[in-house]
Amino acid sequence: MTSNSMPAHPDGRRPWLPVVLLFTVLAPAAVWLGQALSYGPGARGPYALFYVIPLALVATTWIPPRTDAQRRRRLALGSAGCLMALFYPNVLLVTWLVLWVIAAGP
């Protein structure tokens, strides 16, 4: 045991589970906050399927990293997934408005 309460790992790294749990809690919170801050309608029906991509990025953090490069990539993927989940409703609304303006034409 080290001086703190965390057990030492054989390779000298810190445990990965707190990072995984953080992203797992942040992703649904980001989805909820994105819905609450958006002016558009809620993600119902087929629009909710677009949340698969951000949540899949967060799910990749559950694969334990073996190297420092994998650890950095998993942190980046989890962060990107949470940000995508947060901003998805606004991106969807802006895309819908742009398509509506283009379709309306001159």
Short mmCIF file of N, CA, C and O in Angstrom, two decimals:
data_model
loop_
_atom_site.label_atom_id
_atom_site.label_comp_id
_atom_site.label_asym_id
_atom_site.label_seq_id
_atom_site.Cartn_x
_atom_site.Cartn_y
_atom_site.Cartn_z
N MET A 1 0.83 -1.19 0.00
CA MET A 1 0.00 0.00 0.00
C MET A 1 0.88 1.25 0.00
O MET A 1 1.92 1.28 0.61
N THR A 2 0.37 2.26 -0.67
CA THR A 2 1.07 3.54 -0.67
C THR A 2 0.57 4.37 0.51
O THR A 2 -0.28 3.92 1.28
N SER A 3 1.08 5.58 0.62
CA SER A 3 0.68 6.42 1.74
C SER A 3 -0.79 6.83 1.67
O SER A 3 -1.42 7.05 2.67
N ASN A 4 -1.33 6.91 0.44
CA ASN A 4 -2.77 7.22 0.35
C ASN A 4 -3.55 5.91 0.42
O ASN A 4 -2.99 4.83 0.52
N SER A 5 -4.86 5.99 0.37
CA SER A 5 -5.68 4.80 0.56
C SER A 5 -5.84 3.95 -0.70
O SER A 5 -6.44 2.90 -0.65
N MET A 6 -5.32 4.42 -1.83
CA MET A 6 -5.44 3.67 -3.08
C MET A 6 -4.35 2.60 -3.14
O MET A 6 -3.18 2.89 -2.90
N PRO A 7 -4.71 1.36 -3.47
CA PRO A 7 -3.67 0.33 -3.59
C PRO A 7 -2.80 0.58 -4.82
O PRO A 7 -3.27 1.09 -5.83
N ALA A 8 -1.54 0.24 -4.69
CA ALA A 8 -0.61 0.43 -5.80
C ALA A 8 -0.85 -0.63 -6.87
O ALA A 8 -1.10 -1.79 -6.55
N HIS A 9 -0.78 -0.22 -8.12
CA HIS A 9 -0.92 -1.16 -9.22
C HIS A 9 0.45 -1.69 -9.58
O HIS A 9 1.47 -1.02 -9.37
N PRO A 10 0.51 -2.89 -10.16
CA PRO A 10 1.82 -3.45 -10.51
C PRO A 10 2.61 -2.58 -11.47
O PRO A 10 3.82 -2.51 -11.39
N ASP A 11 1.93 -1.89 -12.40
CA ASP A 11 2.65 -1.06 -13.36
C ASP A 11 2.83 0.38 -12.88
O ASP A 11 3.34 1.22 -13.60
N GLY A 12 2.39 0.69 -11.66
CA GLY A 12 2.59 2.01 -11.09
C GLY A 12 1.59 3.06 -11.53
O GLY A 12 1.74 4.23 -11.23
N ARG A 13 0.54 2.68 -12.24
CA ARG A 13 -0.46 3.66 -12.69
C ARG A 13 -1.61 3.77 -11.72
O ARG A 13 -1.87 2.88 -10.94
N ARG A 14 -2.30 4.88 -11.83
CA ARG A 14 -3.50 5.07 -11.02
C ARG A 14 -4.64 4.24 -11.61
O ARG A 14 -4.67 3.96 -12.80
N PRO A 15 -5.62 3.90 -10.80
CA PRO A 15 -6.75 3.12 -11.31
C PRO A 15 -7.56 3.91 -12.33
O PRO A 15 -7.65 5.13 -12.26
N TRP A 16 -8.17 3.19 -13.26
CA TRP A 16 -8.91 3.80 -14.35
C TRP A 16 -10.39 3.93 -14.02
O TRP A 16 -11.10 4.73 -14.62
N LEU A 17 -10.91 3.19 -13.07
CA LEU A 17 -12.34 3.15 -12.78
C LEU A 17 -12.93 4.51 -12.43
O LEU A 17 -14.03 4.84 -12.90
N PRO A 18 -12.27 5.38 -11.65
CA PRO A 18 -12.89 6.70 -11.39
C PRO A 18 -13.10 7.52 -12.66
O PRO A 18 -14.09 8.25 -12.78
N VAL A 19 -12.21 7.41 -13.63
CA VAL A 19 -12.36 8.13 -14.89
C VAL A 19 -13.58 7.61 -15.64
O VAL A 19 -14.38 8.38 -16.17
N VAL A 20 -13.71 6.30 -15.67
CA VAL A 20 -14.85 5.67 -16.36
C VAL A 20 -16.16 6.10 -15.71
O VAL A 20 -17.12 6.45 -16.39
N LEU A 21 -16.20 6.06 -14.40
CA LEU A 21 -17.42 6.45 -13.70
C LEU A 21 -17.74 7.93 -13.91
O LEU A 21 -18.92 8.29 -14.04
N LEU A 22 -16.72 8.76 -13.96
CA LEU A 22 -16.95 10.19 -14.21
C LEU A 22 -17.61 10.41 -15.57
O LEU A 22 -18.62 11.12 -15.66
N PHE A 23 -17.07 9.80 -16.63
CA PHE A 23 -17.66 9.96 -17.95
C PHE A 23 -19.05 9.32 -18.02
O PHE A 23 -19.93 9.83 -18.71
N THR A 24 -19.25 8.22 -17.32
CA THR A 24 -20.55 7.54 -17.34
C THR A 24 -21.62 8.40 -16.67
O THR A 24 -22.78 8.38 -17.08
N VAL A 25 -21.25 9.16 -15.68
CA VAL A 25 -22.21 10.06 -15.03
C VAL A 25 -22.37 11.36 -15.83
O VAL A 25 -23.47 11.89 -15.95
N LEU A 26 -21.27 11.86 -16.40
CA LEU A 26 -21.33 13.12 -17.14
C LEU A 26 -22.12 13.01 -18.44
O LEU A 26 -22.77 13.99 -18.84
N ALA A 27 -22.08 11.87 -19.11
CA ALA A 27 -22.76 11.74 -20.41
C ALA A 27 -24.28 11.93 -20.28
O ALA A 27 -24.84 12.77 -21.00
N PRO A 28 -24.98 11.20 -19.41
CA PRO A 28 -26.43 11.46 -19.28
C PRO A 28 -26.73 12.87 -18.77
O PRO A 28 -27.72 13.48 -19.16
N ALA A 29 -25.85 13.39 -17.90
CA ALA A 29 -26.05 14.76 -17.43
C ALA A 29 -25.91 15.75 -18.58
O ALA A 29 -26.65 16.73 -18.65
N ALA A 30 -24.96 15.50 -19.49
CA ALA A 30 -24.79 16.37 -20.65
C ALA A 30 -25.99 16.28 -21.59
O ALA A 30 -26.42 17.29 -22.15
N VAL A 31 -26.54 15.09 -21.75
CA VAL A 31 -27.75 14.92 -22.58
C VAL A 31 -28.89 15.73 -21.97
O VAL A 31 -29.58 16.49 -22.67
N TRP A 32 -29.09 15.61 -20.67
CA TRP A 32 -30.18 16.33 -20.02
C TRP A 32 -29.97 17.84 -20.10
O TRP A 32 -30.90 18.59 -20.40
N LEU A 33 -28.75 18.29 -19.81
CA LEU A 33 -28.46 19.72 -19.84
C LEU A 33 -28.60 20.28 -21.25
O LEU A 33 -29.13 21.38 -21.44
N GLY A 34 -28.14 19.53 -22.25
CA GLY A 34 -28.30 19.97 -23.63
C GLY A 34 -29.76 20.11 -24.02
O GLY A 34 -30.14 21.06 -24.70
N GLN A 35 -30.58 19.18 -23.57
CA GLN A 35 -32.02 19.27 -23.83
C GLN A 35 -32.64 20.46 -23.11
O GLN A 35 -33.49 21.15 -23.65
N ALA A 36 -32.20 20.71 -21.88
CA ALA A 36 -32.77 21.79 -21.09
C ALA A 36 -32.39 23.17 -21.65
O ALA A 36 -33.18 24.11 -21.57
N LEU A 37 -31.19 23.30 -22.20
CA LEU A 37 -30.73 24.59 -22.72
C LEU A 37 -31.14 24.86 -24.15
O LEU A 37 -31.00 25.98 -24.62
N SER A 38 -31.64 23.86 -24.84
CA SER A 38 -31.98 24.01 -26.25
C SER A 38 -33.37 24.64 -26.41
O SER A 38 -34.26 24.41 -25.60
N TYR A 39 -33.52 25.41 -27.48
CA TYR A 39 -34.82 25.99 -27.79
C TYR A 39 -35.68 25.04 -28.62
O TYR A 39 -36.85 25.27 -28.81
N GLY A 40 -35.07 24.00 -29.15
CA GLY A 40 -35.79 23.07 -30.01
C GLY A 40 -36.59 22.07 -29.20
O GLY A 40 -36.54 22.02 -27.97
N PRO A 41 -37.36 21.25 -29.90
CA PRO A 41 -38.14 20.22 -29.22
C PRO A 41 -37.20 19.14 -28.67
O PRO A 41 -36.06 19.01 -29.09
N GLY A 42 -37.69 18.36 -27.76
CA GLY A 42 -36.90 17.27 -27.19
C GLY A 42 -36.56 16.23 -28.24
O GLY A 42 -37.18 16.14 -29.29
N ALA A 43 -35.54 15.44 -27.95
CA ALA A 43 -35.11 14.41 -28.89
C ALA A 43 -36.02 13.20 -28.73
O ALA A 43 -35.80 12.35 -27.89
N ARG A 44 -37.04 13.16 -29.54
CA ARG A 44 -37.97 12.04 -29.49
C ARG A 44 -37.86 11.24 -30.78
O ARG A 44 -37.47 11.77 -31.82
N GLY A 45 -38.23 10.01 -30.70
CA GLY A 45 -38.26 9.15 -31.89
C GLY A 45 -36.90 8.99 -32.53
O GLY A 45 -35.91 8.73 -31.84
N PRO A 46 -36.85 9.17 -33.84
CA PRO A 46 -35.59 8.91 -34.55
C PRO A 46 -34.47 9.88 -34.20
O PRO A 46 -33.31 9.57 -34.37
N TYR A 47 -34.82 11.09 -33.69
CA TYR A 47 -33.78 12.05 -33.32
C TYR A 47 -32.94 11.56 -32.14
O TYR A 47 -31.78 11.91 -32.01
N ALA A 48 -33.52 10.76 -31.28
CA ALA A 48 -32.78 10.23 -30.14
C ALA A 48 -31.70 9.25 -30.58
O ALA A 48 -30.74 9.02 -29.84
N LEU A 49 -31.83 8.68 -31.77
CA LEU A 49 -30.82 7.74 -32.25
C LEU A 49 -29.47 8.41 -32.49
O LEU A 49 -28.43 7.75 -32.45
N PHE A 50 -29.47 9.72 -32.72
CA PHE A 50 -28.20 10.41 -32.93
C PHE A 50 -27.36 10.46 -31.65
O PHE A 50 -26.18 10.75 -31.71
N TYR A 51 -27.96 10.21 -30.51
CA TYR A 51 -27.19 10.15 -29.26
C TYR A 51 -26.37 8.88 -29.16
O TYR A 51 -25.55 8.75 -28.25
N VAL A 52 -26.55 7.95 -30.07
CA VAL A 52 -25.78 6.71 -30.05
C VAL A 52 -24.29 7.01 -30.23
O VAL A 52 -23.44 6.42 -29.56
N ILE A 53 -23.96 7.94 -31.10
CA ILE A 53 -22.55 8.25 -31.38
C ILE A 53 -21.86 8.83 -30.14
O ILE A 53 -20.81 8.32 -29.73
N PRO A 54 -22.40 9.89 -29.52
CA PRO A 54 -21.70 10.39 -28.32
C PRO A 54 -21.62 9.36 -27.19
O PRO A 54 -20.61 9.24 -26.52
N LEU A 55 -22.69 8.60 -27.00
CA LEU A 55 -22.67 7.61 -25.93
C LEU A 55 -21.74 6.44 -26.26
O LEU A 55 -21.15 5.85 -25.35
N ALA A 56 -21.56 6.13 -27.54
CA ALA A 56 -20.59 5.10 -27.92
C ALA A 56 -19.17 5.58 -27.65
O ALA A 56 -18.30 4.80 -27.25
N LEU A 57 -18.92 6.87 -27.87
CA LEU A 57 -17.59 7.42 -27.55
C LEU A 57 -17.32 7.32 -26.05
O LEU A 57 -16.21 7.00 -25.63
N VAL A 58 -18.33 7.58 -25.24
CA VAL A 58 -18.17 7.45 -23.79
C VAL A 58 -17.99 5.98 -23.41
O VAL A 58 -17.21 5.65 -22.53
N ALA A 59 -18.67 5.09 -24.12
CA ALA A 59 -18.55 3.66 -23.81
C ALA A 59 -17.14 3.13 -24.08
O ALA A 59 -16.71 2.16 -23.45
N THR A 60 -16.40 3.77 -24.98
CA THR A 60 -15.03 3.31 -25.24
C THR A 60 -14.12 3.52 -24.03
O THR A 60 -13.08 2.88 -23.93
N THR A 61 -14.51 4.39 -23.11
CA THR A 61 -13.69 4.58 -21.92
C THR A 61 -13.73 3.37 -20.99
O THR A 61 -12.89 3.25 -20.11
N TRP A 62 -14.71 2.49 -21.20
CA TRP A 62 -14.78 1.28 -20.37
C TRP A 62 -13.73 0.24 -20.75
O TRP A 62 -13.51 -0.70 -20.01
N ILE A 63 -13.09 0.40 -21.89
CA ILE A 63 -12.00 -0.51 -22.27
C ILE A 63 -10.75 -0.05 -21.53
O ILE A 63 -10.29 1.07 -21.74
N PRO A 64 -10.18 -0.88 -20.67
CA PRO A 64 -9.04 -0.42 -19.88
C PRO A 64 -7.82 -0.14 -20.76
O PRO A 64 -7.45 -0.97 -21.59
N PRO A 65 -7.19 1.01 -20.60
CA PRO A 65 -6.01 1.34 -21.40
C PRO A 65 -4.78 0.58 -20.90
O PRO A 65 -4.64 0.33 -19.71
N ARG A 66 -3.93 0.18 -21.83
CA ARG A 66 -2.70 -0.51 -21.47
C ARG A 66 -1.48 0.40 -21.55
O ARG A 66 -0.49 0.15 -20.90
N THR A 67 -1.57 1.42 -22.37
CA THR A 67 -0.44 2.34 -22.54
C THR A 67 -0.89 3.76 -22.25
O THR A 67 -2.09 4.05 -22.18
N ASP A 68 0.08 4.65 -22.12
CA ASP A 68 -0.26 6.06 -21.89
C ASP A 68 -0.96 6.67 -23.09
O ASP A 68 -1.85 7.51 -22.93
N ALA A 69 -0.59 6.25 -24.29
CA ALA A 69 -1.24 6.77 -25.49
C ALA A 69 -2.71 6.35 -25.52
O ALA A 69 -3.59 7.15 -25.88
N GLN A 70 -3.00 5.11 -25.16
CA GLN A 70 -4.39 4.66 -25.11
C GLN A 70 -5.16 5.42 -24.03
O GLN A 70 -6.33 5.75 -24.20
N ARG A 71 -4.51 5.69 -22.93
CA ARG A 71 -5.16 6.44 -21.85
C ARG A 71 -5.55 7.84 -22.34
O ARG A 71 -6.67 8.30 -22.10
N ARG A 72 -4.63 8.51 -23.04
CA ARG A 72 -4.95 9.85 -23.57
C ARG A 72 -6.06 9.79 -24.60
O ARG A 72 -6.94 10.64 -24.64
N ARG A 73 -6.03 8.77 -25.48
CA ARG A 73 -7.09 8.64 -26.49
C ARG A 73 -8.44 8.40 -25.85
O ARG A 73 -9.45 8.95 -26.27
N ARG A 74 -8.48 7.56 -24.83
CA ARG A 74 -9.75 7.27 -24.17
C ARG A 74 -10.29 8.50 -23.44
O ARG A 74 -11.49 8.74 -23.39
N LEU A 75 -9.40 9.28 -22.84
CA LEU A 75 -9.84 10.53 -22.22
C LEU A 75 -10.40 11.49 -23.26
O LEU A 75 -11.42 12.15 -23.04
N ALA A 76 -9.74 11.56 -24.42
CA ALA A 76 -10.21 12.44 -25.49
C ALA A 76 -11.55 11.96 -26.03
O ALA A 76 -12.45 12.78 -26.28
N LEU A 77 -11.72 10.66 -26.22
CA LEU A 77 -12.99 10.13 -26.72
C LEU A 77 -14.12 10.36 -25.74
O LEU A 77 -15.23 10.74 -26.13
N GLY A 78 -13.87 10.14 -24.46
CA GLY A 78 -14.90 10.38 -23.46
C GLY A 78 -15.28 11.85 -23.38
O GLY A 78 -16.47 12.19 -23.28
N SER A 79 -14.29 12.73 -23.46
CA SER A 79 -14.57 14.16 -23.44
C SER A 79 -15.36 14.60 -24.67
O SER A 79 -16.32 15.37 -24.57
N ALA A 80 -14.96 14.09 -25.83
CA ALA A 80 -15.67 14.42 -27.07
C ALA A 80 -17.11 13.91 -27.02
O ALA A 80 -18.03 14.59 -27.47
N GLY A 81 -17.31 12.72 -26.48
CA GLY A 81 -18.66 12.18 -26.37
C GLY A 81 -19.55 13.02 -25.48
O GLY A 81 -20.71 13.29 -25.81
N CYS A 82 -19.02 13.49 -24.36
CA CYS A 82 -19.81 14.34 -23.46
C CYS A 82 -20.12 15.68 -24.11
O CYS A 82 -21.23 16.19 -24.00
N LEU A 83 -19.15 16.26 -24.81
CA LEU A 83 -19.40 17.54 -25.48
C LEU A 83 -20.41 17.39 -26.61
O LEU A 83 -21.27 18.25 -26.80
N MET A 84 -20.30 16.30 -27.37
CA MET A 84 -21.28 16.06 -28.44
C MET A 84 -22.67 15.89 -27.87
O MET A 84 -23.65 16.39 -28.43
N ALA A 85 -22.80 15.19 -26.76
CA ALA A 85 -24.11 14.99 -26.14
C ALA A 85 -24.67 16.31 -25.63
O ALA A 85 -25.88 16.54 -25.69
N LEU A 86 -23.80 17.19 -25.17
CA LEU A 86 -24.25 18.49 -24.66
C LEU A 86 -24.74 19.39 -25.79
O LEU A 86 -25.78 20.04 -25.68
N PHE A 87 -24.02 19.44 -26.90
CA PHE A 87 -24.34 20.39 -27.97
C PHE A 87 -25.21 19.81 -29.08
O PHE A 87 -25.58 20.53 -30.00
N TYR A 88 -25.55 18.54 -29.03
CA TYR A 88 -26.33 17.92 -30.10
C TYR A 88 -27.67 18.62 -30.36
O TYR A 88 -27.99 18.89 -31.51
N PRO A 89 -28.48 18.94 -29.35
CA PRO A 89 -29.77 19.58 -29.66
C PRO A 89 -29.62 20.92 -30.37
O PRO A 89 -30.40 21.24 -31.27
N ASN A 90 -28.62 21.70 -30.00
CA ASN A 90 -28.41 23.00 -30.65
C ASN A 90 -27.93 22.82 -32.09
O ASN A 90 -28.35 23.56 -32.98
N VAL A 91 -27.06 21.87 -32.31
CA VAL A 91 -26.58 21.59 -33.67
C VAL A 91 -27.74 21.12 -34.54
O VAL A 91 -27.88 21.54 -35.69
N LEU A 92 -28.59 20.28 -33.99
CA LEU A 92 -29.75 19.80 -34.72
C LEU A 92 -30.69 20.95 -35.08
O LEU A 92 -31.17 21.04 -36.20
N LEU A 93 -30.92 21.86 -34.15
CA LEU A 93 -31.80 23.00 -34.39
C LEU A 93 -31.23 23.92 -35.45
O LEU A 93 -31.94 24.35 -36.37
N VAL A 94 -29.94 24.23 -35.38
CA VAL A 94 -29.31 25.10 -36.37
C VAL A 94 -29.34 24.44 -37.75
O VAL A 94 -29.62 25.08 -38.76
N THR A 95 -29.06 23.15 -37.81
CA THR A 95 -29.11 22.43 -39.09
C THR A 95 -30.51 22.47 -39.68
O THR A 95 -30.69 22.71 -40.88
N TRP A 96 -31.53 22.27 -38.85
CA TRP A 96 -32.91 22.31 -39.32
C TRP A 96 -33.25 23.71 -39.85
O TRP A 96 -33.88 23.84 -40.90
N LEU A 97 -32.82 24.76 -39.13
CA LEU A 97 -33.11 26.12 -39.58
C LEU A 97 -32.40 26.45 -40.90
O LEU A 97 -32.99 27.08 -41.79
N VAL A 98 -31.16 26.03 -41.04
CA VAL A 98 -30.42 26.27 -42.29
C VAL A 98 -31.09 25.55 -43.45
O VAL A 98 -31.27 26.12 -44.54
N LEU A 99 -31.48 24.30 -43.25
CA LEU A 99 -32.17 23.56 -44.31
C LEU A 99 -33.51 24.19 -44.65
O LEU A 99 -33.92 24.22 -45.81
N TRP A 100 -34.20 24.72 -43.65
CA TRP A 100 -35.48 25.38 -43.89
C TRP A 100 -35.29 26.64 -44.73
O TRP A 100 -36.05 26.90 -45.67
N VAL A 101 -34.26 27.44 -44.42
CA VAL A 101 -33.98 28.66 -45.18
C VAL A 101 -33.58 28.32 -46.61
O VAL A 101 -34.02 28.96 -47.58
N ILE A 102 -32.77 27.28 -46.79
CA ILE A 102 -32.37 26.86 -48.13
C ILE A 102 -33.56 26.37 -48.94
O ILE A 102 -33.71 26.69 -50.11
N ALA A 103 -34.44 25.63 -48.30
CA ALA A 103 -35.61 25.10 -49.00
C ALA A 103 -36.61 26.20 -49.34
O ALA A 103 -37.29 26.12 -50.36
N ALA A 104 -36.69 27.22 -48.50
CA ALA A 104 -37.63 28.31 -48.76
C ALA A 104 -37.20 29.10 -50.01
O ALA A 104 -38.05 29.57 -50.75
N GLY A 105 -35.90 29.21 -50.20
CA GLY A 105 -35.39 29.86 -51.40
C GLY A 105 -35.75 31.33 -51.51
O GLY A 105 -36.37 31.90 -50.60
N PRO A 106 -35.40 31.94 -52.62
CA PRO A 106 -35.67 33.37 -52.82
C PRO A 106 -37.12 33.64 -53.16
O PRO A 106 -37.88 32.94 -53.66
#
